[in-house]
GROMACS .gro file of C-alpha atoms in nm:
model
  407
    1UNK     CA    1  -3.189   1.376   4.539
    2UNK     CA    2  -2.860   1.329   4.718
    3UNK     CA    3  -2.959   1.589   4.998
    4UNK     CA    4  -2.846   1.530   5.358
    5UNK     CA    5  -3.224   1.449   5.441
    6UNK     CA    6  -3.234   1.164   5.211
    7UNK     CA    7  -3.386   0.848   5.377
    8UNK     CA    8  -3.143   0.592   5.505
    9UNK     CA    9  -3.119   0.302   5.267
   10UNK     CA   10  -3.281   0.477   4.966
   11UNK     CA   11  -3.179   0.304   4.650
   12UNK     CA   12  -3.084   0.497   4.321
   13UNK     CA   13  -3.054   0.394   3.969
   14UNK     CA   14  -2.695   0.398   3.790
   15UNK     CA   15  -2.807   0.665   3.560
   16UNK     CA   16  -2.909   0.885   3.882
   17UNK     CA   17  -2.569   0.818   4.035
   18UNK     CA   18  -2.364   0.900   3.707
   19UNK     CA   19  -2.572   1.224   3.648
   20UNK     CA   20  -2.512   1.335   3.997
   21UNK     CA   21  -2.125   1.280   3.964
   22UNK     CA   22  -2.121   1.460   3.646
   23UNK     CA   23  -2.303   1.747   3.803
   24UNK     CA   24  -2.034   1.762   4.087
   25UNK     CA   25  -1.751   1.752   3.826
   26UNK     CA   26  -1.904   2.009   3.608
   27UNK     CA   27  -1.969   2.247   3.911
   28UNK     CA   28  -1.600   2.237   3.992
   29UNK     CA   29  -1.434   2.540   3.827
   30UNK     CA   30  -1.070   2.382   3.844
   31UNK     CA   31  -1.193   2.070   3.663
   32UNK     CA   32  -1.351   2.293   3.378
   33UNK     CA   33  -1.026   2.455   3.301
   34UNK     CA   34  -0.750   2.240   3.342
   35UNK     CA   35  -0.409   2.114   3.191
   36UNK     CA   36  -0.300   1.744   3.220
   37UNK     CA   37   0.025   1.613   3.082
   38UNK     CA   38   0.104   1.253   3.003
   39UNK     CA   39   0.204   0.998   2.738
   40UNK     CA   40  -0.053   0.936   2.429
   41UNK     CA   41  -0.150   0.557   2.390
   42UNK     CA   42  -0.423   0.355   2.259
   43UNK     CA   43  -0.511   0.637   1.990
   44UNK     CA   44  -0.817   0.579   1.760
   45UNK     CA   45  -0.989   0.774   1.511
   46UNK     CA   46  -1.307   0.652   1.374
   47UNK     CA   47  -1.494   0.761   1.046
   48UNK     CA   48  -1.675   1.012   1.251
   49UNK     CA   49  -1.368   1.218   1.306
   50UNK     CA   50  -1.348   1.225   1.677
   51UNK     CA   51  -1.038   1.120   1.861
   52UNK     CA   52  -1.018   0.891   2.162
   53UNK     CA   53  -0.706   0.827   2.331
   54UNK     CA   54  -0.554   0.736   2.685
   55UNK     CA   55  -0.328   0.973   2.862
   56UNK     CA   56  -0.100   0.812   3.099
   57UNK     CA   57   0.218   0.823   3.313
   58UNK     CA   58   0.400   0.576   3.491
   59UNK     CA   59   0.124   0.493   3.771
   60UNK     CA   60  -0.221   0.594   3.612
   61UNK     CA   61  -0.414   0.655   3.289
   62UNK     CA   62  -0.714   0.905   3.181
   63UNK     CA   63  -0.933   0.861   2.898
   64UNK     CA   64  -0.968   1.146   2.669
   65UNK     CA   65  -1.179   1.275   2.382
   66UNK     CA   66  -1.131   1.535   2.128
   67UNK     CA   67  -1.465   1.598   1.947
   68UNK     CA   68  -1.454   1.672   1.541
   69UNK     CA   69  -1.489   2.051   1.536
   70UNK     CA   70  -1.220   2.079   1.810
   71UNK     CA   71  -0.972   1.845   1.636
   72UNK     CA   72  -0.980   2.064   1.322
   73UNK     CA   73  -0.869   2.357   1.497
   74UNK     CA   74  -0.568   2.203   1.667
   75UNK     CA   75  -0.238   2.293   1.533
   76UNK     CA   76  -0.088   1.959   1.637
   77UNK     CA   77  -0.293   1.622   1.658
   78UNK     CA   78  -0.167   1.348   1.929
   79UNK     CA   79  -0.044   1.018   1.798
   80UNK     CA   80   0.076   0.719   2.007
   81UNK     CA   81   0.399   0.758   2.206
   82UNK     CA   82   0.376   1.133   2.200
   83UNK     CA   83   0.424   1.320   2.540
   84UNK     CA   84   0.154   1.595   2.550
   85UNK     CA   85  -0.001   1.859   2.764
   86UNK     CA   86  -0.369   1.857   2.701
   87UNK     CA   87  -0.622   2.146   2.798
   88UNK     CA   88  -0.991   2.051   2.853
   89UNK     CA   89  -1.279   1.997   3.114
   90UNK     CA   90  -1.335   1.683   3.326
   91UNK     CA   91  -1.691   1.519   3.284
   92UNK     CA   92  -1.867   1.176   3.277
   93UNK     CA   93  -1.929   0.945   2.999
   94UNK     CA   94  -2.264   0.838   3.189
   95UNK     CA   95  -2.348   0.537   2.957
   96UNK     CA   96  -1.994   0.395   3.025
   97UNK     CA   97  -1.992   0.527   3.371
   98UNK     CA   98  -1.628   0.662   3.334
   99UNK     CA   99  -1.486   1.000   3.385
  100UNK     CA  100  -1.275   1.155   3.088
  101UNK     CA  101  -1.114   1.462   2.987
  102UNK     CA  102  -1.264   1.637   2.702
  103UNK     CA  103  -0.967   1.808   2.534
  104UNK     CA  104  -0.974   2.123   2.338
  105UNK     CA  105  -0.628   2.199   2.307
  106UNK     CA  106  -0.290   1.999   2.274
  107UNK     CA  107   0.062   2.097   2.336
  108UNK     CA  108   0.335   1.855   2.240
  109UNK     CA  109   0.578   1.826   2.529
  110UNK     CA  110   0.816   1.583   2.360
  111UNK     CA  111   0.813   1.218   2.252
  112UNK     CA  112   0.693   0.970   2.514
  113UNK     CA  113   0.960   0.733   2.687
  114UNK     CA  114   0.853   0.431   2.495
  115UNK     CA  115   0.874   0.602   2.177
  116UNK     CA  116   1.220   0.743   2.252
  117UNK     CA  117   1.325   0.393   2.362
  118UNK     CA  118   1.177   0.259   2.022
  119UNK     CA  119   1.371   0.520   1.843
  120UNK     CA  120   1.707   0.462   2.009
  121UNK     CA  121   1.714   0.074   1.976
  122UNK     CA  122   1.584   0.120   1.600
  123UNK     CA  123   1.900   0.374   1.541
  124UNK     CA  124   2.136   0.123   1.691
  125UNK     CA  125   2.010  -0.178   1.528
  126UNK     CA  126   1.998  -0.008   1.173
  127UNK     CA  127   2.372   0.121   1.239
  128UNK     CA  128   2.460  -0.237   1.307
  129UNK     CA  129   2.320  -0.345   0.961
  130UNK     CA  130   2.027  -0.558   1.104
  131UNK     CA  131   1.769  -0.394   0.872
  132UNK     CA  132   1.973  -0.370   0.538
  133UNK     CA  133   1.775  -0.460   0.219
  134UNK     CA  134   2.062  -0.687   0.121
  135UNK     CA  135   1.968  -0.907   0.420
  136UNK     CA  136   1.632  -0.959   0.290
  137UNK     CA  137   1.542  -1.302   0.126
  138UNK     CA  138   1.270  -1.380  -0.126
  139UNK     CA  139   0.959  -1.565  -0.034
  140UNK     CA  140   0.890  -1.938  -0.188
  141UNK     CA  141   0.645  -1.925  -0.446
  142UNK     CA  142   0.496  -2.261  -0.361
  143UNK     CA  143   0.557  -2.306   0.034
  144UNK     CA  144   0.516  -2.669   0.140
  145UNK     CA  145   0.532  -2.582   0.520
  146UNK     CA  146   0.448  -2.252   0.685
  147UNK     CA  147   0.535  -2.168   1.052
  148UNK     CA  148   0.297  -1.934   1.253
  149UNK     CA  149   0.410  -1.758   1.569
  150UNK     CA  150   0.129  -1.583   1.723
  151UNK     CA  151  -0.120  -1.624   1.999
  152UNK     CA  152  -0.316  -1.928   1.999
  153UNK     CA  153  -0.635  -1.775   2.119
  154UNK     CA  154  -0.609  -1.452   1.923
  155UNK     CA  155  -0.845  -1.355   1.632
  156UNK     CA  156  -0.535  -1.294   1.402
  157UNK     CA  157  -0.464  -1.677   1.391
  158UNK     CA  158  -0.801  -1.770   1.279
  159UNK     CA  159  -0.781  -1.486   1.023
  160UNK     CA  160  -0.454  -1.624   0.885
  161UNK     CA  161  -0.579  -1.983   0.882
  162UNK     CA  162  -0.895  -1.895   0.698
  163UNK     CA  163  -0.696  -1.698   0.444
  164UNK     CA  164  -0.437  -1.963   0.378
  165UNK     CA  165  -0.699  -2.246   0.363
  166UNK     CA  166  -0.923  -2.053   0.114
  167UNK     CA  167  -0.605  -1.955  -0.111
  168UNK     CA  168  -0.373  -2.249  -0.078
  169UNK     CA  169  -0.510  -2.569   0.103
  170UNK     CA  170  -0.205  -2.751   0.011
  171UNK     CA  171   0.021  -2.597   0.252
  172UNK     CA  172   0.100  -2.747   0.608
  173UNK     CA  173   0.085  -2.496   0.863
  174UNK     CA  174   0.249  -2.544   1.205
  175UNK     CA  175   0.179  -2.319   1.485
  176UNK     CA  176   0.437  -2.222   1.744
  177UNK     CA  177   0.215  -2.068   2.009
  178UNK     CA  178   0.353  -1.767   2.204
  179UNK     CA  179   0.217  -1.474   2.395
  180UNK     CA  180   0.196  -1.158   2.189
  181UNK     CA  181   0.188  -0.887   2.474
  182UNK     CA  182   0.304  -0.876   2.843
  183UNK     CA  183   0.636  -0.938   3.037
  184UNK     CA  184   0.662  -1.297   2.928
  185UNK     CA  185   0.588  -1.255   2.542
  186UNK     CA  186   0.940  -1.169   2.431
  187UNK     CA  187   1.084  -1.478   2.575
  188UNK     CA  188   0.804  -1.694   2.422
  189UNK     CA  189   0.836  -1.541   2.082
  190UNK     CA  190   1.207  -1.627   2.075
  191UNK     CA  191   1.163  -1.964   2.179
  192UNK     CA  192   0.865  -2.027   1.917
  193UNK     CA  193   1.100  -1.889   1.647
  194UNK     CA  194   1.394  -2.113   1.786
  195UNK     CA  195   1.163  -2.406   1.770
  196UNK     CA  196   1.027  -2.348   1.423
  197UNK     CA  197   1.382  -2.293   1.288
  198UNK     CA  198   1.538  -2.616   1.473
  199UNK     CA  199   1.252  -2.887   1.447
  200UNK     CA  200   1.029  -2.777   1.171
  201UNK     CA  201   1.234  -2.572   0.918
  202UNK     CA  202   0.945  -2.438   0.743
  203UNK     CA  203   0.976  -2.257   0.395
  204UNK     CA  204   0.845  -1.931   0.552
  205UNK     CA  205   0.737  -1.808   0.886
  206UNK     CA  206   0.470  -1.548   0.998
  207UNK     CA  207   0.491  -1.368   1.310
  208UNK     CA  208   0.229  -1.122   1.407
  209UNK     CA  209  -0.072  -1.021   1.581
  210UNK     CA  210  -0.374  -0.810   1.589
  211UNK     CA  211  -0.391  -0.433   1.642
  212UNK     CA  212  -0.316  -0.270   1.975
  213UNK     CA  213  -0.157   0.041   2.158
  214UNK     CA  214   0.225   0.101   2.145
  215UNK     CA  215   0.233  -0.086   2.484
  216UNK     CA  216   0.043  -0.379   2.337
  217UNK     CA  217   0.280  -0.419   2.059
  218UNK     CA  218   0.581  -0.357   2.253
  219UNK     CA  219   0.700  -0.716   2.256
  220UNK     CA  220   0.757  -0.700   1.908
  221UNK     CA  221   1.028  -0.417   1.981
  222UNK     CA  222   1.208  -0.609   2.228
  223UNK     CA  223   1.584  -0.637   2.097
  224UNK     CA  224   1.582  -1.030   2.173
  225UNK     CA  225   1.275  -1.081   1.936
  226UNK     CA  226   1.415  -0.847   1.676
  227UNK     CA  227   1.744  -1.034   1.649
  228UNK     CA  228   1.576  -1.365   1.654
  229UNK     CA  229   1.370  -1.264   1.342
  230UNK     CA  230   1.701  -1.147   1.174
  231UNK     CA  231   1.844  -1.475   1.268
  232UNK     CA  232   1.584  -1.689   1.142
  233UNK     CA  233   1.710  -1.937   0.878
  234UNK     CA  234   1.359  -1.933   0.711
  235UNK     CA  235   1.240  -1.638   0.554
  236UNK     CA  236   0.996  -1.427   0.815
  237UNK     CA  237   0.691  -1.229   0.710
  238UNK     CA  238   0.598  -0.971   0.996
  239UNK     CA  239   0.235  -0.899   1.013
  240UNK     CA  240   0.186  -0.710   1.340
  241UNK     CA  241  -0.104  -0.479   1.419
  242UNK     CA  242  -0.281  -0.240   1.176
  243UNK     CA  243  -0.136  -0.098   0.853
  244UNK     CA  244  -0.038   0.209   1.031
  245UNK     CA  245   0.145   0.024   1.322
  246UNK     CA  246   0.519  -0.022   1.283
  247UNK     CA  247   0.756  -0.228   1.498
  248UNK     CA  248   1.131  -0.302   1.477
  249UNK     CA  249   1.027  -0.658   1.393
  250UNK     CA  250   0.885  -0.516   1.082
  251UNK     CA  251   1.227  -0.380   0.986
  252UNK     CA  252   1.430  -0.702   1.075
  253UNK     CA  253   1.181  -0.934   0.898
  254UNK     CA  254   1.224  -1.028   0.514
  255UNK     CA  255   0.884  -0.875   0.424
  256UNK     CA  256   0.641  -0.660   0.624
  257UNK     CA  257   0.272  -0.716   0.570
  258UNK     CA  258  -0.004  -0.453   0.688
  259UNK     CA  259  -0.186  -0.684   0.883
  260UNK     CA  260  -0.194  -1.061   0.986
  261UNK     CA  261  -0.434  -1.129   0.695
  262UNK     CA  262  -0.214  -0.949   0.477
  263UNK     CA  263   0.093  -1.171   0.589
  264UNK     CA  264  -0.118  -1.496   0.508
  265UNK     CA  265  -0.191  -1.341   0.169
  266UNK     CA  266   0.187  -1.303   0.109
  267UNK     CA  267   0.297  -1.632   0.216
  268UNK     CA  268   0.074  -1.840  -0.032
  269UNK     CA  269  -0.036  -1.820  -0.366
  270UNK     CA  270  -0.413  -1.792  -0.470
  271UNK     CA  271  -0.525  -2.123  -0.617
  272UNK     CA  272  -0.737  -1.940  -0.883
  273UNK     CA  273  -0.408  -1.770  -1.016
  274UNK     CA  274  -0.252  -2.134  -0.998
  275UNK     CA  275  -0.539  -2.267  -1.205
  276UNK     CA  276  -0.518  -2.008  -1.454
  277UNK     CA  277  -0.143  -2.063  -1.479
  278UNK     CA  278  -0.199  -2.433  -1.500
  279UNK     CA  279  -0.426  -2.421  -1.794
  280UNK     CA  280  -0.185  -2.183  -1.977
  281UNK     CA  281   0.102  -2.404  -1.934
  282UNK     CA  282  -0.130  -2.707  -2.027
  283UNK     CA  283  -0.186  -2.536  -2.360
  284UNK     CA  284   0.176  -2.441  -2.411
  285UNK     CA  285   0.271  -2.828  -2.327
  286UNK     CA  286   0.029  -2.942  -2.579
  287UNK     CA  287   0.142  -2.724  -2.849
  288UNK     CA  288   0.505  -2.793  -2.764
  289UNK     CA  289   0.465  -3.149  -2.785
  290UNK     CA  290   0.254  -3.126  -3.097
  291UNK     CA  291   0.523  -2.912  -3.249
  292UNK     CA  292   0.803  -3.156  -3.126
  293UNK     CA  293   0.613  -3.467  -3.252
  294UNK     CA  294   0.569  -3.316  -3.609
  295UNK     CA  295   0.936  -3.214  -3.624
  296UNK     CA  296   1.045  -3.548  -3.500
  297UNK     CA  297   0.801  -3.715  -3.787
  298UNK     CA  298   0.971  -3.512  -4.042
  299UNK     CA  299   1.328  -3.601  -3.929
  300UNK     CA  300   1.221  -3.954  -3.909
  301UNK     CA  301   1.103  -3.950  -4.269
  302UNK     CA  302   1.404  -3.802  -4.376
  303UNK     CA  303   1.606  -4.044  -4.188
  304UNK     CA  304   1.424  -4.319  -4.362
  305UNK     CA  305   1.467  -4.173  -4.705
  306UNK     CA  306   1.846  -4.150  -4.624
  307UNK     CA  307   1.881  -4.493  -4.513
  308UNK     CA  308   1.671  -4.630  -4.800
  309UNK     CA  309   1.903  -4.465  -5.028
  310UNK     CA  310   2.196  -4.647  -4.865
  311UNK     CA  311   2.046  -4.990  -4.887
  312UNK     CA  312   2.168  -5.232  -5.166
  313UNK     CA  313   1.827  -5.299  -5.299
  314UNK     CA  314   1.763  -4.924  -5.347
  315UNK     CA  315   2.083  -4.888  -5.507
  316UNK     CA  316   1.995  -5.190  -5.747
  317UNK     CA  317   1.667  -5.003  -5.812
  318UNK     CA  318   1.837  -4.665  -5.902
  319UNK     CA  319   2.081  -4.847  -6.097
  320UNK     CA  320   1.807  -5.031  -6.298
  321UNK     CA  321   1.637  -4.700  -6.345
  322UNK     CA  322   1.952  -4.539  -6.471
  323UNK     CA  323   1.999  -4.825  -6.706
  324UNK     CA  324   1.632  -4.788  -6.831
  325UNK     CA  325   1.709  -4.407  -6.895
  326UNK     CA  326   2.021  -4.488  -7.068
  327UNK     CA  327   1.857  -4.736  -7.285
  328UNK     CA  328   1.571  -4.504  -7.357
  329UNK     CA  329   1.827  -4.241  -7.426
  330UNK     CA  330   2.028  -4.477  -7.653
  331UNK     CA  331   1.707  -4.595  -7.824
  332UNK     CA  332   1.606  -4.228  -7.890
  333UNK     CA  333   1.959  -4.125  -8.000
  334UNK     CA  334   1.985  -4.435  -8.261
  335UNK     CA  335   1.626  -4.360  -8.375
  336UNK     CA  336   1.744  -3.983  -8.444
  337UNK     CA  337   2.062  -4.112  -8.599
  338UNK     CA  338   1.863  -4.335  -8.834
  339UNK     CA  339   1.652  -4.075  -8.928
  340UNK     CA  340   1.933  -3.864  -8.994
  341UNK     CA  341   2.115  -4.133  -9.216
  342UNK     CA  342   1.801  -4.211  -9.382
  343UNK     CA  343   1.748  -3.832  -9.474
  344UNK     CA  344   2.114  -3.815  -9.578
  345UNK     CA  345   2.060  -4.137  -9.810
  346UNK     CA  346   1.736  -4.001  -9.938
  347UNK     CA  347   1.919  -3.682 -10.046
  348UNK     CA  348   2.222  -3.868 -10.187
  349UNK     CA  349   1.938  -4.069 -10.372
  350UNK     CA  350   1.773  -3.761 -10.521
  351UNK     CA  351   2.122  -3.643 -10.627
  352UNK     CA  352   2.190  -3.979 -10.786
  353UNK     CA  353   1.854  -4.005 -10.946
  354UNK     CA  354   1.928  -3.634 -11.080
  355UNK     CA  355   2.256  -3.762 -11.239
  356UNK     CA  356   2.110  -4.094 -11.372
  357UNK     CA  357   2.156  -4.105 -11.754
  358UNK     CA  358   1.813  -4.283 -11.774
  359UNK     CA  359   1.648  -4.001 -11.606
  360UNK     CA  360   1.779  -3.778 -11.910
  361UNK     CA  361   1.655  -4.066 -12.157
  362UNK     CA  362   1.311  -4.029 -11.993
  363UNK     CA  363   1.301  -3.674 -12.113
  364UNK     CA  364   1.342  -3.787 -12.474
  365UNK     CA  365   1.712  -3.791 -12.517
  366UNK     CA  366   1.927  -4.088 -12.637
  367UNK     CA  367   2.262  -4.201 -12.535
  368UNK     CA  368   2.523  -4.326 -12.806
  369UNK     CA  369   2.776  -4.595 -12.722
  370UNK     CA  370   3.062  -4.720 -12.966
  371UNK     CA  371   3.111  -5.067 -13.008
  372UNK     CA  372   3.348  -5.106 -12.701
  373UNK     CA  373   3.064  -4.940 -12.489
  374UNK     CA  374   3.212  -4.613 -12.438
  375UNK     CA  375   2.974  -4.317 -12.453
  376UNK     CA  376   3.008  -4.101 -12.744
  377UNK     CA  377   3.036  -3.729 -12.628
  378UNK     CA  378   3.187  -3.592 -12.956
  379UNK     CA  379   3.201  -3.624 -13.336
  380UNK     CA  380   3.567  -3.696 -13.291
  381UNK     CA  381   3.492  -4.047 -13.159
  382UNK     CA  382   3.283  -4.160 -13.449
  383UNK     CA  383   3.343  -4.202 -13.817
  384UNK     CA  384   3.151  -4.280 -14.132
  385UNK     CA  385   3.036  -4.645 -14.156
  386UNK     CA  386   3.092  -4.694 -13.762
  387UNK     CA  387   2.838  -4.913 -13.591
  388UNK     CA  388   2.707  -4.755 -13.269
  389UNK     CA  389   2.426  -4.854 -13.013
  390UNK     CA  390   2.155  -4.586 -12.926
  391UNK     CA  391   1.989  -4.618 -12.614
  392UNK     CA  392   1.634  -4.480 -12.543
  393UNK     CA  393   1.422  -4.469 -12.234
  394UNK     CA  394   1.226  -4.769 -12.327
  395UNK     CA  395   1.514  -4.974 -12.486
  396UNK     CA  396   1.824  -4.952 -12.743
  397UNK     CA  397   1.896  -5.027 -13.106
  398UNK     CA  398   2.202  -5.046 -13.338
  399UNK     CA  399   2.293  -4.794 -13.602
  400UNK     CA  400   2.567  -4.736 -13.852
  401UNK     CA  401   2.690  -4.379 -13.898
  402UNK     CA  402   2.646  -4.277 -14.259
  403UNK     CA  403   2.647  -3.890 -14.216
  404UNK     CA  404   2.856  -3.672 -13.994
  405UNK     CA  405   2.769  -3.279 -13.970
  406UNK     CA  406   2.969  -3.046 -13.776
  407UNK     CA  407   2.835  -2.778 -13.531
   0.00000   0.00000   0.00000
């Protein structure tokens, strides 16, 4: 295969060609033991544990792979923006038809130029106070209008729209389209933010895009975009890249979300939570209204009683009742007084009866009176031959004194 005696015009399969190129590369001792310097970008580490990234300089790029077993033995793992020197062997990924560096060692050569620029600008803006927490504004609980600054063709837009539609369909969403990477992206992002603030004035603005390399996200590190986010009249949620991606827009925004979908979640409430709150407040409102009505009824009855007590008819009725009470008390008092007087008269009568001479006569005694009707109480009041009157219990008779006996 591929010998000098091969027939002219012979056709080979892609697999044959890639295998042949792989053999050529792996037969070169220099390519099997080589150091390559560059800046790390597009780093990915799937669940398999292998590490994939691109090594680049100002003019070219090289795909690199670190197998899981090799990655475990490395003292320093690469990350986006890091300038490194990598050691390994060059070979071909036959299925993709790409040659790449299979790395077995990594030395940190310093931060990459983009990352250094990122850190310098971050330090300058932070010193200026652009990232101060005191500048952060709270998000509205029930936004009516939401502004979106993102690419109209990106998957992030549909993710955010679907999330907000499912959670809170009442909000009006206004898209201000802008490129999210490339040379024109910063100016378009600034223009989109300015248009939303000037013409729409939404309750909150989401600026974001899906994940990518440091170069892909660089528009969100542009000083013009960062200042536009900080100067926004409406609160801004930054949802740029994945959870591990950080841009300067994240620090300038009022709230940073881990992803564009996370930004949509932060921007609107969940209608299920609102339904639950509504049910709670309905119960509270019903109970409060019931309590208020009961209190007002009690107060109304009290006012009615007080008003009735002040009316002339009520005063007359009260006076009549008091008169009846006094009449009954007077009648009772008179009856009690009569009973007392009756008892006293009875007692006097008993006493008089006990002193009545006729009562003495009824016991067998006699009452003697002289001719003038005076009682004869001693012998000195009578003399022999004197006529006297003798009264008994059943009558009286006359007698003459014919004997006087002393003692």
